[in-house]
mmCIF file of C-alpha atoms in Angstrom:
data_model
loop_
_atom_site.group_PDB
_atom_site.id
_atom_site.type_symbol
_atom_site.label_atom_id
_atom_site.label_comp_id
_atom_site.label_asym_id
_atom_site.label_seq_id
_atom_site.Cartn_x
_atom_site.Cartn_y
_atom_site.Cartn_z
ATOM 1 C CA ALA A 1 -0.205 -0.023 -0.128
ATOM 2 C CA GLN A 2 1.233 3.597 -0.624
ATOM 3 C CA THR A 3 1.854 5.965 1.838
ATOM 4 C CA VAL A 4 2.420 9.638 2.182
ATOM 5 C CA THR A 5 4.493 11.551 4.936
ATOM 6 C CA GLN A 6 4.823 15.094 5.413
ATOM 7 C CA SER A 7 7.171 15.504 8.489
ATOM 8 C CA GLN A 8 6.610 19.130 9.099
ATOM 9 C CA PRO A 9 3.094 19.754 11.073
ATOM 10 C CA GLU A 10 3.834 23.625 10.865
ATOM 11 C CA MET A 11 6.107 25.842 9.680
ATOM 12 C CA SER A 12 6.330 29.650 9.114
ATOM 13 C CA VAL A 13 7.924 32.088 6.698
ATOM 14 C CA GLN A 14 8.222 36.034 6.374
ATOM 15 C CA GLU A 15 6.668 37.462 3.683
ATOM 16 C CA ALA A 16 8.661 37.604 0.365
ATOM 17 C CA GLU A 17 11.252 35.058 1.717
ATOM 18 C CA THR A 18 11.547 31.214 0.257
ATOM 19 C CA VAL A 19 10.096 28.010 1.938
ATOM 20 C CA THR A 20 10.543 24.462 1.180
ATOM 21 C CA LEU A 21 7.883 22.062 2.275
ATOM 22 C CA SER A 22 8.774 18.350 2.461
ATOM 23 C CA CYS A 23 7.104 15.082 1.234
ATOM 24 C CA THR A 24 8.071 11.562 1.046
ATOM 25 C CA TYR A 25 6.283 8.543 -0.282
ATOM 26 C CA ASP A 26 6.514 4.946 -0.862
ATOM 27 C CA THR A 27 5.257 2.992 -3.537
ATOM 28 C CA SER A 28 6.445 -0.108 -5.503
ATOM 29 C CA GLU A 29 4.891 1.319 -8.463
ATOM 30 C CA SER A 30 6.915 3.140 -11.249
ATOM 31 C CA ASN A 31 4.113 5.188 -13.003
ATOM 32 C CA TYR A 32 2.364 7.615 -11.017
ATOM 33 C CA TYR A 33 1.183 11.271 -10.247
ATOM 34 C CA LEU A 34 2.088 13.572 -6.918
ATOM 35 C CA PHE A 35 0.466 16.558 -6.151
ATOM 36 C CA TRP A 36 0.538 19.502 -4.005
ATOM 37 C CA TYR A 37 -2.862 20.847 -2.858
ATOM 38 C CA LYS A 38 -3.373 24.220 -1.010
ATOM 39 C CA GLN A 39 -6.393 24.492 1.423
ATOM 40 C CA PRO A 40 -6.682 27.952 2.911
ATOM 41 C CA PRO A 41 -8.903 28.642 5.963
ATOM 42 C CA SER A 42 -11.763 28.858 3.634
ATOM 43 C CA ARG A 43 -11.661 24.946 3.323
ATOM 44 C CA GLN A 44 -11.450 24.876 -0.631
ATOM 45 C CA MET A 45 -9.144 22.304 -1.874
ATOM 46 C CA ILE A 46 -6.963 23.976 -4.449
ATOM 47 C CA LEU A 47 -4.654 22.260 -6.842
ATOM 48 C CA VAL A 48 -1.069 23.954 -6.877
ATOM 49 C CA ILE A 49 1.249 21.748 -9.257
ATOM 50 C CA ARG A 50 1.363 18.353 -10.512
ATOM 51 C CA GLN A 51 4.450 16.196 -11.176
ATOM 52 C CA GLU A 52 4.073 13.178 -13.566
ATOM 53 C CA ALA A 53 6.460 10.426 -12.479
ATOM 54 C CA TYR A 54 7.742 9.507 -15.943
ATOM 55 C CA LYS A 55 9.023 12.985 -16.260
ATOM 56 C CA GLN A 56 12.537 13.964 -15.076
ATOM 57 C CA GLN A 57 12.035 17.834 -15.261
ATOM 58 C CA ASN A 58 10.546 19.491 -12.293
ATOM 59 C CA ALA A 59 6.947 20.894 -12.432
ATOM 60 C CA THR A 60 6.877 24.688 -11.895
ATOM 61 C CA GLU A 61 4.071 26.971 -11.802
ATOM 62 C CA ASN A 62 4.985 30.576 -11.462
ATOM 63 C CA ARG A 63 6.341 31.046 -7.826
ATOM 64 C CA PHE A 64 5.647 27.016 -6.900
ATOM 65 C CA SER A 65 8.202 24.758 -8.017
ATOM 66 C CA VAL A 66 8.772 21.345 -7.135
ATOM 67 C CA ASN A 67 12.072 19.282 -6.478
ATOM 68 C CA PHE A 68 11.249 15.370 -7.620
ATOM 69 C CA GLN A 69 13.462 12.785 -6.383
ATOM 70 C CA LYS A 70 12.231 9.676 -7.901
ATOM 71 C CA ALA A 71 14.816 7.415 -6.461
ATOM 72 C CA ALA A 72 14.537 8.802 -3.061
ATOM 73 C CA LYS A 73 10.872 8.981 -3.191
ATOM 74 C CA SER A 74 10.996 13.073 -2.109
ATOM 75 C CA PHE A 75 8.805 15.527 -3.590
ATOM 76 C CA SER A 76 9.194 18.960 -1.904
ATOM 77 C CA LEU A 77 7.473 22.080 -2.635
ATOM 78 C CA LYS A 78 9.331 25.402 -2.986
ATOM 79 C CA ILE A 79 7.480 28.669 -2.548
ATOM 80 C CA SER A 80 9.276 31.836 -3.666
ATOM 81 C CA ASP A 81 8.608 35.048 -3.078
ATOM 82 C CA SER A 82 5.935 34.182 -0.077
ATOM 83 C CA GLN A 83 2.984 36.267 -0.070
ATOM 84 C CA LEU A 84 0.494 36.302 2.757
ATOM 85 C CA GLY A 85 -2.336 34.726 0.791
ATOM 86 C CA ASP A 86 0.211 31.728 0.599
ATOM 87 C CA THR A 87 -1.010 31.097 4.557
ATOM 88 C CA ALA A 88 -2.835 27.616 4.414
ATOM 89 C CA MET A 89 -2.626 24.052 4.976
ATOM 90 C CA TYR A 90 -0.526 22.346 2.270
ATOM 91 C CA PHE A 91 -1.164 18.469 1.244
ATOM 92 C CA CYS A 92 1.162 16.137 -0.634
ATOM 93 C CA ALA A 93 -0.945 13.627 -2.421
ATOM 94 C CA PHE A 94 0.096 10.480 -4.643
ATOM 95 C CA MET A 95 -2.243 8.926 -7.532
ATOM 96 C CA SER A 96 -1.432 5.647 -8.679
ATOM 97 C CA LEU A 97 -2.173 5.205 -12.372
ATOM 98 C CA ASN A 98 -3.335 1.442 -11.643
ATOM 99 C CA GLN A 99 -5.706 1.933 -8.588
ATOM 100 C CA GLY A 100 -8.616 4.018 -10.420
ATOM 101 C CA GLY A 101 -7.715 7.537 -9.551
ATOM 102 C CA LYS A 102 -7.500 7.188 -5.906
ATOM 103 C CA LEU A 103 -5.546 9.983 -3.974
ATOM 104 C CA ILE A 104 -3.508 9.286 -1.176
ATOM 105 C CA PHE A 105 -2.804 12.119 1.256
ATOM 106 C CA GLY A 106 -0.377 13.169 3.700
ATOM 107 C CA GLN A 107 -0.926 14.737 6.949
ATOM 108 C CA GLY A 108 -0.553 18.119 5.979
ATOM 109 C CA THR A 109 1.666 21.085 6.889
ATOM 110 C CA GLU A 110 0.287 24.295 7.964
ATOM 111 C CA LEU A 111 1.956 27.166 6.572
ATOM 112 C CA SER A 112 1.963 30.683 7.921
ATOM 113 C CA VAL A 113 3.474 33.613 6.175
ATOM 114 C CA LYS A 114 4.395 36.597 8.571
ATOM 115 C CA PRO A 115 4.445 40.230 7.401
ATOM 116 C CA ASN B 1 -19.473 27.437 -14.350
ATOM 117 C CA ALA B 2 -20.540 26.137 -10.823
ATOM 118 C CA GLY B 3 -17.909 23.143 -10.842
ATOM 119 C CA VAL B 4 -18.280 20.698 -7.922
ATOM 120 C CA THR B 5 -21.140 21.900 -5.330
ATOM 121 C CA GLN B 6 -21.887 20.096 -2.364
ATOM 122 C CA THR B 7 -25.001 20.346 0.333
ATOM 123 C CA PRO B 8 -25.445 21.409 2.908
ATOM 124 C CA LYS B 9 -21.951 23.226 3.988
ATOM 125 C CA PHE B 10 -22.851 22.435 7.827
ATOM 126 C CA GLN B 11 -25.110 19.983 9.457
ATOM 127 C CA VAL B 12 -25.510 18.429 12.792
ATOM 128 C CA LEU B 13 -27.281 15.218 13.501
ATOM 129 C CA LYS B 14 -27.906 12.833 16.461
ATOM 130 C CA THR B 15 -26.517 9.402 16.607
ATOM 131 C CA GLY B 16 -28.487 6.907 14.770
ATOM 132 C CA GLN B 17 -30.214 9.570 12.381
ATOM 133 C CA SER B 18 -29.778 9.190 8.711
ATOM 134 C CA MET B 19 -28.898 11.673 6.063
ATOM 135 C CA THR B 20 -27.528 12.181 2.721
ATOM 136 C CA LEU B 21 -24.840 14.299 1.655
ATOM 137 C CA GLN B 22 -25.296 15.777 -1.953
ATOM 138 C CA CYS B 23 -22.586 16.303 -4.580
ATOM 139 C CA ALA B 24 -23.502 17.645 -7.924
ATOM 140 C CA GLN B 25 -21.115 18.599 -10.939
ATOM 141 C CA ASP B 26 -21.520 20.309 -14.323
ATOM 142 C CA MET B 27 -18.684 19.583 -15.967
ATOM 143 C CA ASN B 28 -19.419 16.464 -17.450
ATOM 144 C CA HIS B 29 -16.692 14.619 -15.713
ATOM 145 C CA GLU B 30 -16.762 10.755 -15.625
ATOM 146 C CA TYR B 31 -14.997 10.397 -12.311
ATOM 147 C CA MET B 32 -16.244 11.354 -8.718
ATOM 148 C CA SER B 33 -15.015 10.296 -5.271
ATOM 149 C CA TRP B 34 -15.748 11.121 -1.446
ATOM 150 C CA TYR B 35 -13.063 11.993 0.787
ATOM 151 C CA ARG B 36 -13.303 12.710 4.914
ATOM 152 C CA GLN B 37 -10.885 15.242 6.579
ATOM 153 C CA ASP B 38 -10.123 14.709 10.272
ATOM 154 C CA PRO B 39 -7.331 16.638 12.249
ATOM 155 C CA GLY B 40 -4.129 15.323 11.813
ATOM 156 C CA MET B 41 -4.707 12.501 9.086
ATOM 157 C CA GLY B 42 -5.320 14.497 5.816
ATOM 158 C CA LEU B 43 -7.965 13.226 3.649
ATOM 159 C CA ARG B 44 -9.105 9.788 3.034
ATOM 160 C CA LEU B 45 -11.218 7.998 0.271
ATOM 161 C CA ILE B 46 -14.556 6.877 1.189
ATOM 162 C CA HIS B 47 -16.060 5.826 -2.229
ATOM 163 C CA TYR B 48 -15.515 6.382 -5.662
ATOM 164 C CA SER B 49 -17.152 6.216 -9.241
ATOM 165 C CA VAL B 50 -15.693 5.745 -12.489
ATOM 166 C CA GLY B 51 -18.866 6.484 -14.325
ATOM 167 C CA ALA B 52 -22.454 6.266 -13.901
ATOM 168 C CA GLY B 53 -23.697 3.012 -12.409
ATOM 169 C CA ILE B 54 -20.262 1.949 -11.309
ATOM 170 C CA THR B 55 -19.187 2.782 -7.858
ATOM 171 C CA ASP B 56 -16.232 1.035 -5.548
ATOM 172 C CA GLN B 57 -14.733 1.198 -1.854
ATOM 173 C CA GLY B 58 -11.949 3.501 -1.092
ATOM 174 C CA GLU B 59 -9.882 3.166 2.205
ATOM 175 C CA VAL B 60 -12.686 4.142 4.694
ATOM 176 C CA PRO B 61 -15.998 2.782 3.562
ATOM 177 C CA ASN B 62 -17.682 1.315 6.764
ATOM 178 C CA GLY B 63 -20.769 3.323 7.235
ATOM 179 C CA TYR B 64 -21.349 5.205 4.119
ATOM 180 C CA ASN B 65 -23.152 4.379 0.736
ATOM 181 C CA VAL B 66 -23.024 5.553 -2.458
ATOM 182 C CA SER B 67 -24.952 5.364 -5.962
ATOM 183 C CA ARG B 68 -24.275 7.059 -9.117
ATOM 184 C CA SER B 69 -27.268 6.878 -11.382
ATOM 185 C CA THR B 70 -26.343 9.879 -13.266
ATOM 186 C CA THR B 71 -23.176 11.504 -14.470
ATOM 187 C CA GLU B 72 -23.570 14.650 -12.486
ATOM 188 C CA ASP B 73 -24.704 13.677 -8.979
ATOM 189 C CA PHE B 74 -22.834 11.440 -6.415
ATOM 190 C CA PRO B 75 -24.621 11.451 -3.358
ATOM 191 C CA LEU B 76 -23.016 10.213 0.022
ATOM 192 C CA ARG B 77 -25.467 8.627 2.110
ATOM 193 C CA LEU B 78 -25.061 7.763 5.985
ATOM 194 C CA LEU B 79 -27.589 5.205 7.208
ATOM 195 C CA SER B 80 -26.979 5.470 10.995
ATOM 196 C CA ALA B 81 -24.876 8.269 11.744
ATOM 197 C CA ALA B 82 -22.117 7.671 14.674
ATOM 198 C CA PRO B 83 -20.021 9.931 16.332
ATOM 199 C CA SER B 84 -16.850 8.577 14.769
ATOM 200 C CA GLN B 85 -18.339 10.466 11.436
ATOM 201 C CA THR B 86 -17.904 13.654 12.486
ATOM 202 C CA SER B 87 -15.623 15.123 9.936
ATOM 203 C CA VAL B 88 -15.475 17.638 6.972
ATOM 204 C CA TYR B 89 -16.615 15.639 3.979
ATOM 205 C CA PHE B 90 -15.062 16.796 0.563
ATOM 206 C CA CYS B 91 -16.611 15.673 -3.163
ATOM 207 C CA ALA B 92 -14.520 15.670 -6.125
ATOM 208 C CA SER B 93 -14.520 15.057 -9.563
ATOM 209 C CA SER B 94 -12.310 14.704 -12.678
ATOM 210 C CA THR B 95 -12.346 13.966 -16.353
ATOM 211 C CA GLY B 96 -10.767 10.383 -15.878
ATOM 212 C CA THR B 97 -8.595 8.240 -13.173
ATOM 213 C CA GLN B 98 -5.593 9.907 -14.351
ATOM 214 C CA GLN B 99 -6.470 13.506 -14.538
ATOM 215 C CA PRO B 100 -6.272 16.123 -11.465
ATOM 216 C CA GLN B 101 -9.561 16.305 -9.160
ATOM 217 C CA HIS B 102 -11.764 19.220 -8.580
ATOM 218 C CA PHE B 103 -13.055 19.597 -4.873
ATOM 219 C CA GLY B 104 -16.090 20.880 -3.852
ATOM 220 C CA ASP B 105 -16.121 23.120 -0.664
ATOM 221 C CA GLY B 106 -16.660 20.401 1.678
ATOM 222 C CA THR B 107 -19.512 19.832 4.202
ATOM 223 C CA ARG B 108 -18.803 20.029 8.022
ATOM 224 C CA LEU B 109 -20.937 17.192 9.758
ATOM 225 C CA SER B 110 -21.208 17.209 13.391
ATOM 226 C CA ILE B 111 -22.952 13.952 14.954
ATOM 227 C CA LEU B 112 -23.804 14.306 18.670
#
């Protein structure tokens, strides 16, 4: 069974600085997707970024980028130029291509951006 | 474009009562799913459906029923509510099993 682990329950960063959120996962599969979702206080689940395991290039979306290390089963999220609106809970998630689209979530990291 | 709509947003039940959480999407998505979110545990999959007439169990299905009579709707039923089912429930949909899922705004359910 796949598992996803986020070892940082809480983090804080000063506005305009850079922060990295960690995520590790365990799987025996070679083809899968990884995601980072953001959940602000409004409770919405918002897709931040997606990485296909077969792609060596790290995904980037504006100020958000990932460091995908397939051999190490690590998938960290870097947020550059942090903004107050980045304050949220961040979830790492794993999706197998062979299990009907099921998402396996980590426990979440609560990020606070301070002015 | 409404996306994924969940109703109600909040609900309080007494132990033993039944209720249905509604989920509807207007994006013609084939894949729909239900998750529950508990403190410190992330989201866990309850049930999912890959198309109308097809449903399957996720990680934590006990105490919940689902049906998928139309592409648009995927209701979640609690037949006899228990305090352990107090949680925030999210419905999600996507165009297929390998596509990112769009989430509704959630239903906060408290069972006394």
